[in-house]
XYZ file of C-alpha atoms in Angstrom:
601
model
C -0.231 -0.014 0.090
C 1.847 3.388 -1.444
C 0.793 5.761 1.773
C 2.585 9.007 -0.480
C -0.009 8.048 -2.707
C -3.276 7.272 -1.032
C -2.639 11.357 1.025
C -1.816 12.872 -2.554
C -5.085 14.703 -3.872
C -7.721 14.395 -5.745
C -8.781 11.858 -3.022
C -9.782 8.403 -3.338
C -12.410 5.740 -1.974
C -9.971 3.555 -0.780
C -8.778 6.418 2.096
C -11.577 5.188 3.744
C -13.276 1.923 2.797
C -8.709 0.825 3.954
C -9.061 3.575 7.015
C -8.341 0.122 9.330
C -5.191 -0.370 8.045
C -4.250 2.609 7.492
C -3.842 2.984 10.347
C -2.697 1.011 11.744
C 0.827 1.513 8.990
C 1.196 4.587 10.309
C 0.636 3.859 14.473
C 3.489 1.232 12.846
C 6.310 3.816 11.320
C 7.410 4.652 14.740
C 8.122 8.056 15.533
C 7.624 10.733 18.034
C 4.000 11.690 18.223
C 2.573 14.572 19.822
C -0.491 13.384 21.271
C -3.968 15.692 22.082
C -7.418 15.534 22.734
C -9.749 16.888 20.068
C -13.430 17.507 20.147
C -16.010 17.716 17.423
C -19.281 19.366 17.283
C -21.272 18.095 15.024
C -24.084 20.052 12.970
C -23.810 16.361 10.347
C -23.437 13.021 11.166
C -19.363 12.746 11.833
C -18.894 9.146 12.409
C -16.576 9.071 8.753
C -14.733 12.949 9.194
C -13.364 11.598 12.257
C -12.148 8.732 10.904
C -10.091 10.490 7.710
C -9.237 13.432 10.229
C -7.360 10.989 12.189
C -5.616 9.440 9.569
C -3.992 12.736 8.188
C -3.185 13.752 11.172
C -1.425 10.623 12.029
C 0.781 11.318 9.283
C 1.835 15.051 10.446
C 2.663 12.644 13.613
C -0.104 14.040 15.695
C -1.571 10.861 17.320
C -5.220 12.177 18.803
C -8.445 10.779 20.988
C -11.894 12.013 19.900
C -14.626 13.328 21.645
C -17.867 14.107 19.424
C -21.306 14.850 20.361
C -23.968 13.534 19.197
C -26.062 14.471 15.943
C -26.508 17.498 15.768
C -26.440 18.810 19.000
C -23.702 21.051 18.562
C -24.603 23.706 19.958
C -26.375 22.124 22.955
C -23.048 20.764 23.658
C -21.218 23.734 23.605
C -24.092 26.302 25.123
C -25.113 24.298 28.426
C -22.996 22.752 31.167
C -21.246 19.216 29.361
C -19.628 17.257 32.526
C -18.544 15.031 29.740
C -16.978 17.494 27.684
C -15.312 19.131 30.423
C -13.715 15.772 32.048
C -12.701 15.114 28.222
C -10.783 18.750 28.205
C -9.937 18.920 24.557
C -6.583 20.510 23.157
C -9.117 21.568 19.782
C -12.680 21.963 19.345
C -13.760 21.998 15.725
C -17.425 22.893 15.640
C -18.151 20.939 11.474
C -22.304 22.693 10.714
C -22.656 23.643 7.542
C -25.844 25.736 5.460
C -27.817 23.317 6.328
C -27.118 24.371 9.836
C -28.436 28.202 9.051
C -31.726 28.340 10.994
C -34.077 30.729 9.126
C -33.364 31.570 5.160
C -34.839 34.923 3.147
C -37.678 34.913 1.635
C -39.218 37.111 -1.104
C -41.315 38.975 0.681
C -38.395 39.811 3.325
C -37.358 43.905 3.771
C -33.971 44.657 3.407
C -33.946 45.573 7.247
C -35.690 42.134 7.915
C -32.834 40.171 6.157
C -30.295 42.161 8.099
C -31.993 41.133 11.734
C -32.057 37.858 9.746
C -28.714 38.135 9.507
C -26.723 39.325 12.516
C -29.064 37.137 14.433
C -27.815 33.855 12.324
C -24.712 35.025 13.428
C -24.981 36.092 16.936
C -26.507 32.971 17.600
C -22.577 30.949 16.105
C -20.516 33.669 17.953
C -22.608 32.831 21.607
C -21.782 29.593 21.224
C -17.635 30.664 20.157
C -17.563 33.325 23.229
C -19.219 30.544 25.350
C -16.153 27.627 24.285
C -13.665 29.571 24.622
C -14.143 31.273 28.142
C -15.470 27.110 29.327
C -12.287 25.387 27.834
C -9.875 28.638 26.785
C -8.024 25.822 23.561
C -8.037 26.834 20.368
C -11.326 26.591 18.387
C -11.883 25.496 14.273
C -14.967 26.979 13.054
C -16.581 25.917 8.998
C -17.551 28.885 7.030
C -20.480 28.120 4.860
C -20.704 26.747 1.378
C -23.115 27.842 -1.279
C -26.388 26.064 -1.445
C -26.567 23.871 -4.547
C -29.925 25.519 -6.154
C -30.679 29.469 -6.618
C -33.826 30.376 -6.957
C -33.031 33.856 -8.182
C -31.274 32.742 -10.677
C -27.730 35.102 -11.286
C -29.682 37.897 -9.158
C -29.402 35.691 -6.355
C -25.493 36.849 -5.966
C -26.743 40.062 -5.728
C -30.952 40.740 -4.267
C -29.803 40.252 0.058
C -32.894 38.185 -0.885
C -30.899 35.619 -2.323
C -29.400 33.015 -0.223
C -25.778 32.666 -2.383
C -26.080 35.657 -0.857
C -27.306 35.508 2.652
C -24.282 32.824 3.139
C -21.536 35.516 1.005
C -21.851 38.017 3.817
C -22.507 35.543 6.633
C -18.963 34.107 5.318
C -17.911 37.357 6.341
C -19.241 37.583 9.943
C -17.310 34.712 11.042
C -13.946 36.259 8.882
C -14.723 39.056 10.340
C -14.722 36.948 14.129
C -11.944 35.314 13.281
C -10.058 38.407 12.426
C -10.122 39.718 15.992
C -10.332 36.606 18.175
C -7.348 35.126 19.121
C -7.315 31.286 18.790
C -10.705 31.111 16.703
C -9.528 29.097 12.867
C -11.630 29.464 10.624
C -11.928 26.306 7.770
C -13.116 27.318 4.751
C -15.423 24.818 3.315
C -16.451 27.848 0.819
C -13.211 27.317 -1.465
C -13.536 23.698 -0.274
C -16.865 22.842 -1.763
C -16.075 24.871 -5.031
C -12.666 23.512 -5.590
C -14.025 19.747 -5.338
C -17.444 21.234 -7.304
C -20.272 22.207 -5.254
C -22.762 19.693 -7.306
C -20.620 17.325 -6.177
C -19.842 18.710 -2.219
C -22.991 18.903 -2.069
C -25.517 15.862 -3.444
C -27.952 15.126 -1.856
C -28.461 11.936 -1.960
C -26.113 11.522 1.816
C -27.991 14.315 3.811
C -31.260 12.238 3.126
C -30.045 8.525 3.722
C -26.788 9.475 6.141
C -26.920 13.285 7.697
C -23.878 13.917 5.886
C -23.625 16.895 5.038
C -20.955 16.333 2.362
C -20.561 13.241 -0.103
C -18.473 10.861 1.011
C -16.006 10.945 -1.840
C -15.536 14.593 -0.763
C -14.730 14.040 3.269
C -11.009 13.726 2.377
C -10.842 17.210 1.635
C -12.191 19.130 4.876
C -11.009 16.842 6.552
C -7.253 17.075 5.256
C -7.759 20.679 5.452
C -8.886 20.400 9.231
C -6.520 19.051 9.662
C -3.944 21.325 8.208
C -4.994 23.781 10.379
C -3.721 21.475 13.458
C -0.670 20.531 12.483
C 0.410 24.817 11.154
C -1.841 25.480 15.136
C 1.105 22.470 16.017
C 4.491 23.644 14.722
C 3.978 20.805 12.034
C 4.034 23.367 8.614
C 7.094 22.714 6.084
C 9.714 25.791 5.975
C 11.806 25.827 2.919
C 11.765 24.691 -0.624
C 13.794 23.050 -2.240
C 13.776 23.715 -6.390
C 14.264 21.607 -9.225
C 15.652 24.069 -12.295
C 15.773 22.822 -16.305
C 12.119 21.232 -16.752
C 10.119 22.682 -13.681
C 11.564 26.782 -12.839
C 11.967 26.762 -16.253
C 11.533 25.242 -19.604
C 14.560 23.594 -21.330
C 17.998 22.566 -20.084
C 20.235 25.545 -19.499
C 23.240 22.975 -19.718
C 22.095 21.874 -22.950
C 20.093 24.827 -24.624
C 21.269 27.165 -23.641
C 20.122 30.220 -21.255
C 19.321 32.347 -24.359
C 16.538 29.559 -25.461
C 14.841 28.419 -21.781
C 11.563 28.367 -21.964
C 9.902 31.302 -19.741
C 8.549 34.562 -19.245
C 5.563 36.029 -21.530
C 6.294 35.293 -25.657
C 5.338 31.801 -25.555
C 2.074 29.573 -23.462
C 4.493 27.430 -21.809
C 7.367 30.546 -20.616
C 4.481 31.879 -18.530
C 2.715 28.784 -17.123
C 6.447 28.613 -15.516
C 6.385 32.015 -14.876
C 3.166 31.988 -13.407
C 5.003 29.147 -11.454
C 7.804 30.856 -10.808
C 5.712 34.099 -8.635
C 3.845 31.715 -7.199
C 6.784 30.738 -4.989
C 7.729 33.703 -5.069
C 5.426 34.878 -3.183
C 5.903 32.492 0.188
C 8.900 34.309 0.354
C 6.024 36.673 2.446
C 5.091 34.201 4.683
C 8.740 33.495 5.930
C 9.504 30.227 3.685
C 13.662 30.474 2.471
C 14.084 29.351 -1.290
C 16.679 27.050 -2.308
C 17.774 25.540 -5.463
C 18.698 22.211 -5.450
C 19.939 21.566 -9.296
C 22.376 19.296 -11.436
C 23.721 21.714 -13.462
C 27.440 23.082 -13.418
C 27.106 26.270 -11.971
C 27.973 28.741 -14.434
C 25.094 27.571 -16.122
C 22.489 27.279 -13.599
C 23.354 31.318 -12.535
C 23.017 32.529 -16.541
C 19.805 30.600 -16.229
C 18.445 32.802 -12.673
C 19.588 36.140 -13.932
C 18.124 35.810 -17.483
C 15.974 39.239 -16.846
C 12.528 38.151 -17.413
C 13.204 35.335 -14.384
C 10.391 36.013 -12.155
C 13.106 34.650 -9.304
C 16.222 36.220 -8.700
C 19.402 35.017 -7.248
C 18.812 37.182 -4.785
C 15.333 34.347 -4.204
C 17.229 31.782 -2.667
C 18.804 31.626 0.764
C 20.948 28.856 -1.760
C 21.946 27.480 -4.155
C 23.310 23.802 -4.694
C 23.821 23.477 -8.604
C 26.607 20.444 -9.174
C 27.049 16.911 -9.942
C 26.491 15.751 -6.190
C 22.936 13.728 -5.392
C 20.532 16.054 -4.814
C 19.262 14.334 -1.246
C 23.191 15.446 -0.788
C 22.729 18.474 -1.445
C 19.685 18.550 0.078
C 20.807 17.491 3.211
C 24.091 19.763 4.079
C 21.972 23.354 2.692
C 19.554 21.807 5.720
C 22.619 21.345 7.738
C 24.170 24.968 7.409
C 20.662 26.205 7.976
C 20.623 24.498 11.046
C 17.297 22.783 9.835
C 16.132 19.306 9.126
C 15.688 18.050 6.245
C 12.114 17.774 7.197
C 11.497 20.896 7.177
C 11.932 21.424 3.325
C 8.924 20.392 0.106
C 10.963 18.791 -2.607
C 10.135 20.192 -5.807
C 11.356 18.983 -9.210
C 10.024 17.662 -12.512
C 12.170 13.912 -12.050
C 9.854 11.199 -10.856
C 13.724 9.609 -10.294
C 14.729 11.868 -8.496
C 11.105 12.161 -6.150
C 12.092 8.189 -5.424
C 15.643 9.048 -3.860
C 14.809 11.755 -1.634
C 12.082 10.050 -0.652
C 13.785 6.707 0.376
C 17.599 9.176 1.399
C 15.783 11.444 3.001
C 12.282 10.343 4.447
C 10.870 13.266 6.198
C 11.797 15.562 3.110
C 8.223 15.981 1.932
C 7.715 15.150 -2.198
C 4.726 16.569 -4.460
C 3.583 14.542 -7.376
C 4.324 17.810 -9.557
C 1.828 16.559 -13.040
C 3.019 15.898 -16.023
C 2.563 19.302 -17.404
C 3.964 23.195 -15.381
C 0.504 24.311 -15.499
C 0.025 21.394 -13.083
C 2.771 22.251 -10.499
C 1.383 25.429 -8.484
C -1.475 23.144 -7.642
C -0.034 19.880 -6.580
C 1.803 21.738 -3.863
C -1.284 24.255 -2.692
C -3.693 21.761 -2.210
C -0.822 19.619 -0.140
C -1.094 22.874 1.872
C 2.583 22.238 3.936
C 2.915 26.444 4.806
C -0.615 26.599 6.367
C -0.894 29.984 7.989
C -2.820 30.008 12.157
C -0.482 33.354 12.524
C 2.038 35.244 11.017
C 4.363 37.207 13.099
C 6.714 39.266 12.300
C 9.634 37.064 12.804
C 8.304 34.815 9.951
C 8.343 38.080 6.852
C 11.501 38.586 8.036
C 12.825 34.547 8.112
C 14.264 34.640 4.630
C 16.726 37.661 5.627
C 16.886 35.297 9.440
C 18.666 32.209 6.809
C 20.302 34.759 4.617
C 22.288 36.229 7.945
C 23.175 32.346 9.249
C 23.954 31.075 5.924
C 26.286 34.295 6.459
C 27.221 33.173 9.370
C 28.670 29.701 8.842
C 30.400 30.875 6.529
C 32.147 33.370 8.522
C 32.505 30.562 10.996
C 35.332 28.677 8.379
C 37.751 31.291 9.016
C 38.422 31.118 12.790
C 40.299 28.263 13.738
C 39.692 29.674 17.742
C 35.043 28.855 18.153
C 35.280 31.172 20.974
C 36.854 33.941 18.688
C 34.330 33.348 16.413
C 31.530 34.115 19.378
C 33.037 37.407 20.065
C 33.515 38.210 16.332
C 29.822 38.428 16.093
C 29.437 40.974 18.146
C 26.211 39.860 19.954
C 23.306 40.894 22.311
C 20.506 39.715 24.201
C 17.593 40.925 25.317
C 16.439 38.803 27.791
C 13.017 39.339 29.989
C 10.109 38.719 31.511
C 6.488 37.010 28.428
C 5.263 39.954 27.579
C 2.658 40.365 25.336
C 3.701 42.414 21.893
C 5.502 38.007 21.912
C 2.650 36.734 22.614
C 1.839 35.104 19.387
C 6.120 34.206 18.796
C 6.928 32.170 22.847
C 3.586 30.544 21.674
C 4.572 29.603 18.176
C 8.173 28.773 19.208
C 6.926 26.013 21.949
C 4.855 24.492 18.913
C 7.770 24.664 16.617
C 11.026 23.818 18.397
C 11.919 20.041 18.662
C 16.207 19.649 18.578
C 16.148 21.683 21.686
C 12.884 21.508 23.516
C 14.220 20.018 27.102
C 11.129 18.922 28.713
C 9.137 18.158 25.047
C 5.989 20.595 25.954
C 3.676 22.596 24.067
C 2.066 25.776 24.966
C -1.024 27.478 22.957
C -1.402 31.546 23.270
C -3.344 31.303 25.710
C -1.472 29.492 27.842
C 1.883 31.192 27.303
C -0.782 34.928 28.753
C -1.901 32.702 31.799
C 1.510 32.154 32.932
C 3.207 35.707 32.459
C -0.063 36.510 34.714
C 0.618 33.897 36.843
C 3.369 35.329 39.663
C 3.856 31.330 40.237
C 5.989 31.374 37.917
C 8.916 32.527 36.420
C 8.972 33.433 33.051
C 11.641 34.493 30.201
C 11.742 35.425 27.216
C 15.378 36.103 24.640
C 15.664 37.196 21.234
C 18.860 37.399 20.339
C 21.432 39.968 17.021
C 24.367 40.349 15.678
C 26.438 42.274 13.357
C 25.064 39.375 10.456
C 20.999 41.485 11.775
C 18.184 40.367 13.967
C 16.983 37.155 14.549
C 14.409 37.881 16.426
C 12.791 35.973 19.693
C 15.280 32.474 20.215
C 14.793 31.597 23.663
C 11.910 30.206 25.779
C 12.331 29.578 29.530
C 9.366 28.833 32.295
C 8.809 27.102 35.734
C 6.744 27.216 38.712
C 7.841 27.951 42.192
C 6.920 25.461 44.502
C 8.085 26.490 47.939
C 11.752 27.411 47.448
C 12.648 26.169 44.381
C 12.108 26.789 40.570
C 11.182 24.075 38.813
C 11.745 24.258 34.835
C 8.400 23.445 32.841
C 9.722 24.708 29.608
C 13.270 25.095 28.599
C 14.120 25.610 24.752
C 16.029 27.123 21.544
C 15.591 28.551 18.230
C 17.747 25.841 16.096
C 18.778 28.936 13.807
C 21.422 30.516 17.149
C 22.309 26.417 18.284
C 25.332 26.502 19.537
C 25.533 30.393 20.452
C 25.488 31.037 24.521
C 21.933 31.930 24.138
C 21.335 28.554 26.613
C 23.727 30.146 29.168
C 23.244 33.729 29.443
C 19.413 32.571 29.354
C 20.894 30.630 32.164
C 21.886 33.071 34.207
C 19.134 35.638 33.238
C 16.859 33.052 35.504
C 19.225 32.459 38.300
C 19.674 35.769 38.337
C 15.478 36.484 38.837
C 15.052 32.949 40.554
C 18.201 34.883 43.405
C 16.004 37.664 43.342
C 12.426 36.253 44.767
C 14.549 34.111 47.417
C 15.137 30.653 45.848
C 17.601 28.665 45.989
C 17.603 25.846 44.186
C 16.186 24.723 40.302
C 15.064 21.972 39.140
C 15.422 20.501 35.197
C 14.135 17.362 33.395
C 15.065 15.921 30.444
C 12.869 14.549 28.330
C 14.339 12.007 25.454
C 13.023 12.458 22.240
C 13.859 11.033 18.859
C 14.811 14.608 17.871
C 16.456 16.463 21.125
C 18.750 13.455 21.592
C 21.554 17.110 20.757
C 20.760 18.607 24.367
C 20.534 15.812 26.427
C 23.454 15.971 28.831
C 22.551 19.652 28.559
C 22.038 20.568 32.527
C 24.789 18.792 32.760
C 26.727 21.779 30.634
C 25.222 24.574 33.204
C 26.685 22.639 36.955
C 23.234 20.661 37.280
C 24.382 17.019 39.683
C 22.000 14.651 37.736
C 19.337 13.346 40.028
C 17.628 10.512 38.682
C 16.812 8.829 35.243
C 14.910 5.639 34.668
C 14.189 3.269 32.052
C 13.167 5.615 29.499
C 16.116 8.261 29.741
C 14.064 11.231 31.361
C 15.808 12.629 33.946
C 16.294 15.100 36.291
C 18.566 17.321 38.236
C 19.719 20.132 40.087
C 21.410 23.312 40.905
C 22.293 24.643 44.474
C 21.704 29.001 43.396
C 21.882 29.427 47.681
C 25.519 29.970 47.722
C 25.699 32.034 44.732
C 25.693 31.116 40.955
C 28.740 32.060 38.475
C 27.898 33.237 35.895
C 28.277 31.552 32.220
C 28.036 34.661 29.921
C 31.382 35.795 28.080
C 30.113 36.672 24.800
C 26.360 37.625 24.893
C 25.826 41.761 26.128
C 22.437 41.336 27.483
C 20.193 43.690 28.368
C 17.602 42.087 29.965
C 15.632 45.643 32.291
C 12.321 45.213 31.882
C 10.812 47.690 29.437
C 7.717 49.212 29.193
C 5.263 47.615 27.503
């Protein structure tokens, strides 16, 4: 059974028909699981939706326990005391409603004022439910918007007349979008778009409603589940971060080494050239999300740069962090790029028109995403877009600046090779740190870091933004964020520490750092600041905890390097460490100039 094919759109019925077997194969695949609890509150039958969603989340490394409301009891479960749901303690609530759950529709006899009241009433019913859920469960909420009706009473006028159902759904969707823009931890699952892409008549096939009370057809369920899973995996830091792009017959038509740069198919002169240019524009737009672009090509470097330097290229050499054009295996070149940028290969999406190269990368770098592009350049955009590799749930200023940050990181790596003494290299960076308690300006980035950082996450804990905010406001915790800048540029917020005070000691519940600043002594600067905070509050001991995962082995001896003494270790490798600071503390950071003064927010 080829799982890669099964999880590539367009989906076949095999995904649901063989769900138990696929589930077993995914669970047997091993790896590090992120365990979460998802409550699904449905306005229709949700059994197969839950089953398909589980498969897509397992594919992303997220193993879930589910709560399902009884048929069409989403409103009651949300608005009234529910001991079962409260005991379940959901990490995420997904509300699966559709236009079948709109309680009142306009009639042609209704006045515009009556329709407006109806619209406000319908929106108000949902908004009250979201507010109640947010207050009760303090977890992310995912809500479907509405698909268009599959029939129109007035034909085309249904879209413009306030009494038309198409117009009503459009305005209701805009109100839902307004709520999402004004609230944290609330996300729309856009079934309005999904149903259009799938085909509205097939999506809304009434047979499935009348026979099974399914608000969408069974063949459309995997598309819905994939979309919800993309939101969930984005919330928990499972997005891809980078693209590794082939050149010949991928970014342009032709082989630059054989045809010459002047004869490549790109630009506006031919239909094929236009398709490649549109694909380049699509890829370039991802830089706005902080996705970093790289080239992995079997080519002479001179030929590759000549092709990229054509005046009609949408993507130019300046758009790429690294360009690997040589005759080494592409899997090796991609791994080298990942190492230089302090990323894991699984952070990359490898884009290549050659099926043999795609298969080699799949085999050599199993975590790397390798989409099937199709046979024509016109299919390339859809092949990547429909996979949701870069689903956006939060967009911080750090995301928008990520390309420049990684460009600076590559410059640091090149500078490192010119120093024989690593300490001298660190001093040459002229690093400046800012270490302070969690601040509202950085709540979003801090939550994002807790769900993204894997290599340097000692406790493996993940936190939502709401939990970060609550911790910052609770005097029983000590919290610290760390920013780091140097002569090459600003890395932004790169480290987070949080501990719970217990009598005379602090128990560290969260310690993580972005992989892009590993081995620059930021961990020592953070420990110095943490010890200072503890001593200022009369604490005499710090307890540290390390829980091993498949990815964080590099920090197994972190506490030992910080001067902690090991208290215990179990069979799984979980360790507990102790640092006595009652008799004093000797600072360990000697290369980063730190500002930890509290500033006005």
